[in-house]
Every structure is written in C-alpha cells, then in structure tokens.
Amino acid sequence: MTVKLPNSRSCFACGAENSIGLNLTFHVTGPDTIECVFTALPEYQGFPGVLHGGITATILDELVSRTYMIDDPNRLMYTARLTTRFRKHVPIGQPLRGVGTKVKDRGRMAEARAQLFGPDGDLLAEAEGLLADIGMALKQDELDALGWKVYPDEVAE
C-alpha cells in the first residue's frame, strides 16, 4: 500500500491546478522511499523527442526535496545543492518513474538522492541533494490558503 503526499495548488512541478506545470504526484512506497510515475508531454522537450534537461533536473529536485515528507507531509525543505548526472536521454511521451530516497537526516539539514527510470527500467538521470529545512511551521489555515493538500487522483493526475 502507498500513501499519497500533498501537492500545492500552483507549484510548477506538483501544482494540481497549474495548467502549464508538470502536475506530478508522489507516493510513499517504503520507509525511506517515494515515487512518482508520469509521462512527459511534448511541450517540455529540448531536442526533438527528448525531455529538456532543466525539466529533468526539476523532477529530480522535487523528488529529493520531498523525501523527508515521508514522516511529516508538512516538512518543507529547500534544495541547497543538487548534483545531477544525466545518463541517457529522457524520452517524451513514454512512462517514466522517479524514485526519491532518504540518505541522512541531520536535523535542519538532510541528504537525499533521486533516480529517474525509463519505460524499460534503464537509469536515465540521477541526483544527490543537500536539503535545508525551511524553518517555519505553517499553520493549517496557511497550508489551506496555499492549496497544500492531498488532491483526489482525478484532479492531480
């Protein structure tokens, strides 16, 4: 069984109501692991048939920054450093799977890694991230105003 993580209303990566965004959704799939499954649209390509590298990095960044939401869905972390490796081209129009994994939690700072796999299970890109806790606890009414919630699948996917 997986647990779906919250999305925001307008985030480029996960914004459930962002008409130009990626509309990614994330599920907890293990004690230290989250995943997202999606198909990249042609609007996000760089070279013909290939996902733009900046969009690939955005997906990896989102996976890295969300890993510590496994234990607290409202734990928001900035990416302080993202080291990205592009292994193979990332195809447009084919199902892709992203995996984010906790590495080390040091309180205000944490480390995580992300991997992006193609339809055949090939590793296409990966990243290691150093994360910094935003350091602010948002009240429920502030989260509601930002649209930070678990959206029903038919809206978010």
GROMACS .gro file of C-alpha atoms in nm:
model
  157
    1MET     CA    1   0.000   0.000   0.000
    2THR     CA    2   0.123   0.350  -0.082
    3VAL     CA    3   0.039   0.684   0.077
    4LYS     CA    4  -0.010   0.987  -0.144
    5LEU     CA    5   0.177   1.304  -0.044
    6PRO     CA    6   0.020   1.651  -0.056
    7ASN     CA    7   0.052   1.878  -0.359
    8SER     CA    8   0.024   2.253  -0.378
    9ARG     CA    9  -0.217   2.445  -0.593
   10SER     CA   10   0.030   2.626  -0.818
   11CYS     CA   11   0.381   2.474  -0.791
   12PHE     CA   12   0.535   2.419  -1.137
   13ALA     CA   13   0.634   2.062  -1.052
   14CYS     CA   14   0.340   1.942  -0.840
   15GLY     CA   15   0.072   2.211  -0.874
   16ALA     CA   16  -0.256   2.029  -0.917
   17GLU     CA   17  -0.418   2.343  -1.058
   18ASN     CA   18  -0.122   2.466  -1.265
   19SER     CA   19  -0.225   2.431  -1.630
   20ILE     CA   20   0.133   2.472  -1.758
   21GLY     CA   21   0.302   2.266  -1.485
   22LEU     CA   22   0.412   1.904  -1.470
   23ASN     CA   23   0.130   1.802  -1.231
   24LEU     CA   24   0.348   1.537  -1.065
   25THR     CA   25   0.205   1.331  -0.781
   26PHE     CA   26   0.414   1.148  -0.522
   27HIS     CA   27   0.352   0.834  -0.317
   28VAL     CA   28   0.538   0.692  -0.019
   29THR     CA   29   0.642   0.341  -0.125
   30GLY     CA   30   0.871   0.245   0.162
   31PRO     CA   31   1.008   0.371   0.493
   32ASP     CA   32   1.269   0.585   0.312
   33THR     CA   33   1.132   0.599  -0.043
   34ILE     CA   34   0.886   0.799  -0.252
   35GLU     CA   35   0.793   0.752  -0.618
   36CYS     CA   36   0.618   0.933  -0.898
   37VAL     CA   37   0.509   0.794  -1.233
   38PHE     CA   38   0.438   1.026  -1.524
   39THR     CA   39   0.464   1.078  -1.898
   40ALA     CA   40   0.641   1.392  -2.021
   41LEU     CA   41   0.448   1.600  -2.273
   42PRO     CA   42   0.600   1.736  -2.598
   43GLU     CA   43   0.573   2.090  -2.457
   44TYR     CA   44   0.862   2.005  -2.224
   45GLN     CA   45   1.111   1.878  -2.481
   46GLY     CA   46   1.451   2.021  -2.555
   47PHE     CA   47   1.583   1.835  -2.856
   48PRO     CA   48   1.314   1.656  -3.060
   49GLY     CA   49   1.170   1.367  -2.859
   50VAL     CA   50   1.391   1.438  -2.556
   51LEU     CA   51   1.283   1.594  -2.227
   52HIS     CA   52   1.458   1.926  -2.163
   53GLY     CA   53   1.745   1.887  -1.915
   54GLY     CA   54   1.608   2.165  -1.696
   55ILE     CA   55   1.277   1.983  -1.665
   56THR     CA   56   1.461   1.660  -1.584
   57ALA     CA   57   1.652   1.846  -1.311
   58THR     CA   58   1.324   1.993  -1.181
   59ILE     CA   59   1.177   1.644  -1.142
   60LEU     CA   60   1.488   1.517  -0.963
   61ASP     CA   61   1.486   1.826  -0.739
   62GLU     CA   62   1.123   1.769  -0.645
   63LEU     CA   63   1.192   1.404  -0.562
   64VAL     CA   64   1.492   1.494  -0.346
   65SER     CA   65   1.312   1.769  -0.156
   66ARG     CA   66   1.006   1.555  -0.082
   67THR     CA   67   1.179   1.251   0.066
   68TYR     CA   68   1.162   1.388   0.420
   69MET     CA   69   0.786   1.436   0.389
   70ILE     CA   70   0.757   1.061   0.440
   71ASP     CA   71   0.742   1.110   0.818
   72ASP     CA   72   0.589   1.461   0.812
   73PRO     CA   73   0.395   1.568   0.500
   74ASN     CA   74   0.431   1.933   0.606
   75ARG     CA   75   0.812   1.924   0.643
   76LEU     CA   76   0.917   2.166   0.373
   77MET     CA   77   1.283   2.170   0.268
   78TYR     CA   78   1.480   2.383   0.023
   79THR     CA   79   1.736   2.225  -0.202
   80ALA     CA   80   2.068   2.383  -0.101
   81ARG     CA   81   2.272   2.181  -0.351
   82LEU     CA   82   2.171   1.947  -0.633
   83THR     CA   83   2.432   1.738  -0.813
   84THR     CA   84   2.277   1.594  -1.128
   85ARG     CA   85   2.402   1.323  -1.363
   86PHE     CA   86   2.234   1.273  -1.699
   87ARG     CA   87   2.296   0.911  -1.805
   88LYS     CA   88   2.075   0.874  -2.116
   89HIS     CA   89   1.824   1.090  -2.296
   90VAL     CA   90   1.484   1.110  -2.125
   91PRO     CA   91   1.208   1.035  -2.377
   92ILE     CA   92   0.891   1.236  -2.432
   93GLY     CA   93   0.557   1.053  -2.445
   94GLN     CA   94   0.667   0.739  -2.260
   95PRO     CA   95   0.603   0.637  -1.898
   96LEU     CA   96   0.881   0.738  -1.660
   97ARG     CA   97   0.932   0.651  -1.294
   98GLY     CA   98   1.107   0.873  -1.043
   99VAL     CA   99   1.234   0.743  -0.708
  100GLY     CA  100   1.348   0.958  -0.416
  101THR     CA  101   1.535   0.808  -0.122
  102LYS     CA  102   1.642   0.945   0.216
  103VAL     CA  103   2.017   0.926   0.276
  104LYS     CA  104   2.091   1.109   0.602
  105ASP     CA  105   1.881   1.335   0.827
  106ARG     CA  106   2.088   1.581   1.029
  107GLY     CA  107   1.803   1.788   1.172
  108ARG     CA  108   1.797   2.122   0.990
  109MET     CA  109   1.999   1.970   0.705
  110ALA     CA  110   1.942   1.642   0.525
  111GLU     CA  111   2.069   1.444   0.228
  112ALA     CA  112   1.866   1.254  -0.031
  113ARG     CA  113   1.903   1.106  -0.376
  114ALA     CA  114   1.672   1.072  -0.674
  115GLN     CA  115   1.669   0.849  -0.979
  116LEU     CA  116   1.468   0.868  -1.300
  117PHE     CA  117   1.400   0.546  -1.488
  118GLY     CA  118   1.274   0.491  -1.842
  119PRO     CA  119   0.997   0.258  -1.957
  120ASP     CA  120   1.241  -0.035  -1.978
  121GLY     CA  121   1.382   0.027  -1.630
  122ASP     CA  122   1.701   0.194  -1.756
  123LEU     CA  123   1.851   0.462  -1.531
  124LEU     CA  124   1.823   0.786  -1.728
  125ALA     CA  125   1.924   1.051  -1.474
  126GLU     CA  126   2.007   1.078  -1.106
  127ALA     CA  127   2.080   1.342  -0.846
  128GLU     CA  128   2.211   1.384  -0.494
  129GLY     CA  129   2.076   1.670  -0.290
  130LEU     CA  130   2.163   1.860   0.024
  131LEU     CA  131   1.845   1.994   0.181
  132ALA     CA  132   1.783   2.274   0.429
  133ASP     CA  133   1.473   2.284   0.646
  134ILE     CA  134   1.271   2.595   0.563
  135GLY     CA  135   1.247   2.654   0.935
  136MET     CA  136   0.891   2.771   0.952
  137ALA     CA  137   0.592   2.579   1.069
  138LEU     CA  138   0.291   2.674   0.861
  139LYS     CA  139  -0.042   2.674   1.036
  140GLN     CA  140  -0.324   2.472   0.885
  141ASP     CA  141  -0.506   2.783   0.758
  142GLU     CA  142  -0.185   2.894   0.582
  143LEU     CA  143  -0.150   2.550   0.424
  144ASP     CA  144  -0.514   2.564   0.315
  145ALA     CA  145  -0.460   2.907   0.156
  146LEU     CA  146  -0.166   2.768  -0.042
  147GLY     CA  147  -0.374   2.472  -0.157
  148TRP     CA  148  -0.136   2.232   0.023
  149LYS     CA  149  -0.336   1.910   0.045
  150VAL     CA  150  -0.379   1.562  -0.096
  151TYR     CA  151  -0.577   1.614  -0.416
  152PRO     CA  152  -0.804   1.340  -0.550
  153ASP     CA  153  -0.637   1.143  -0.829
  154GLU     CA  154  -0.875   1.265  -1.099
  155VAL     CA  155  -0.770   1.626  -1.029
  156ALA     CA  156  -0.397   1.581  -0.972
  157GLU     CA  157  -0.309   1.322  -1.233
   0.00000   0.00000   0.00000
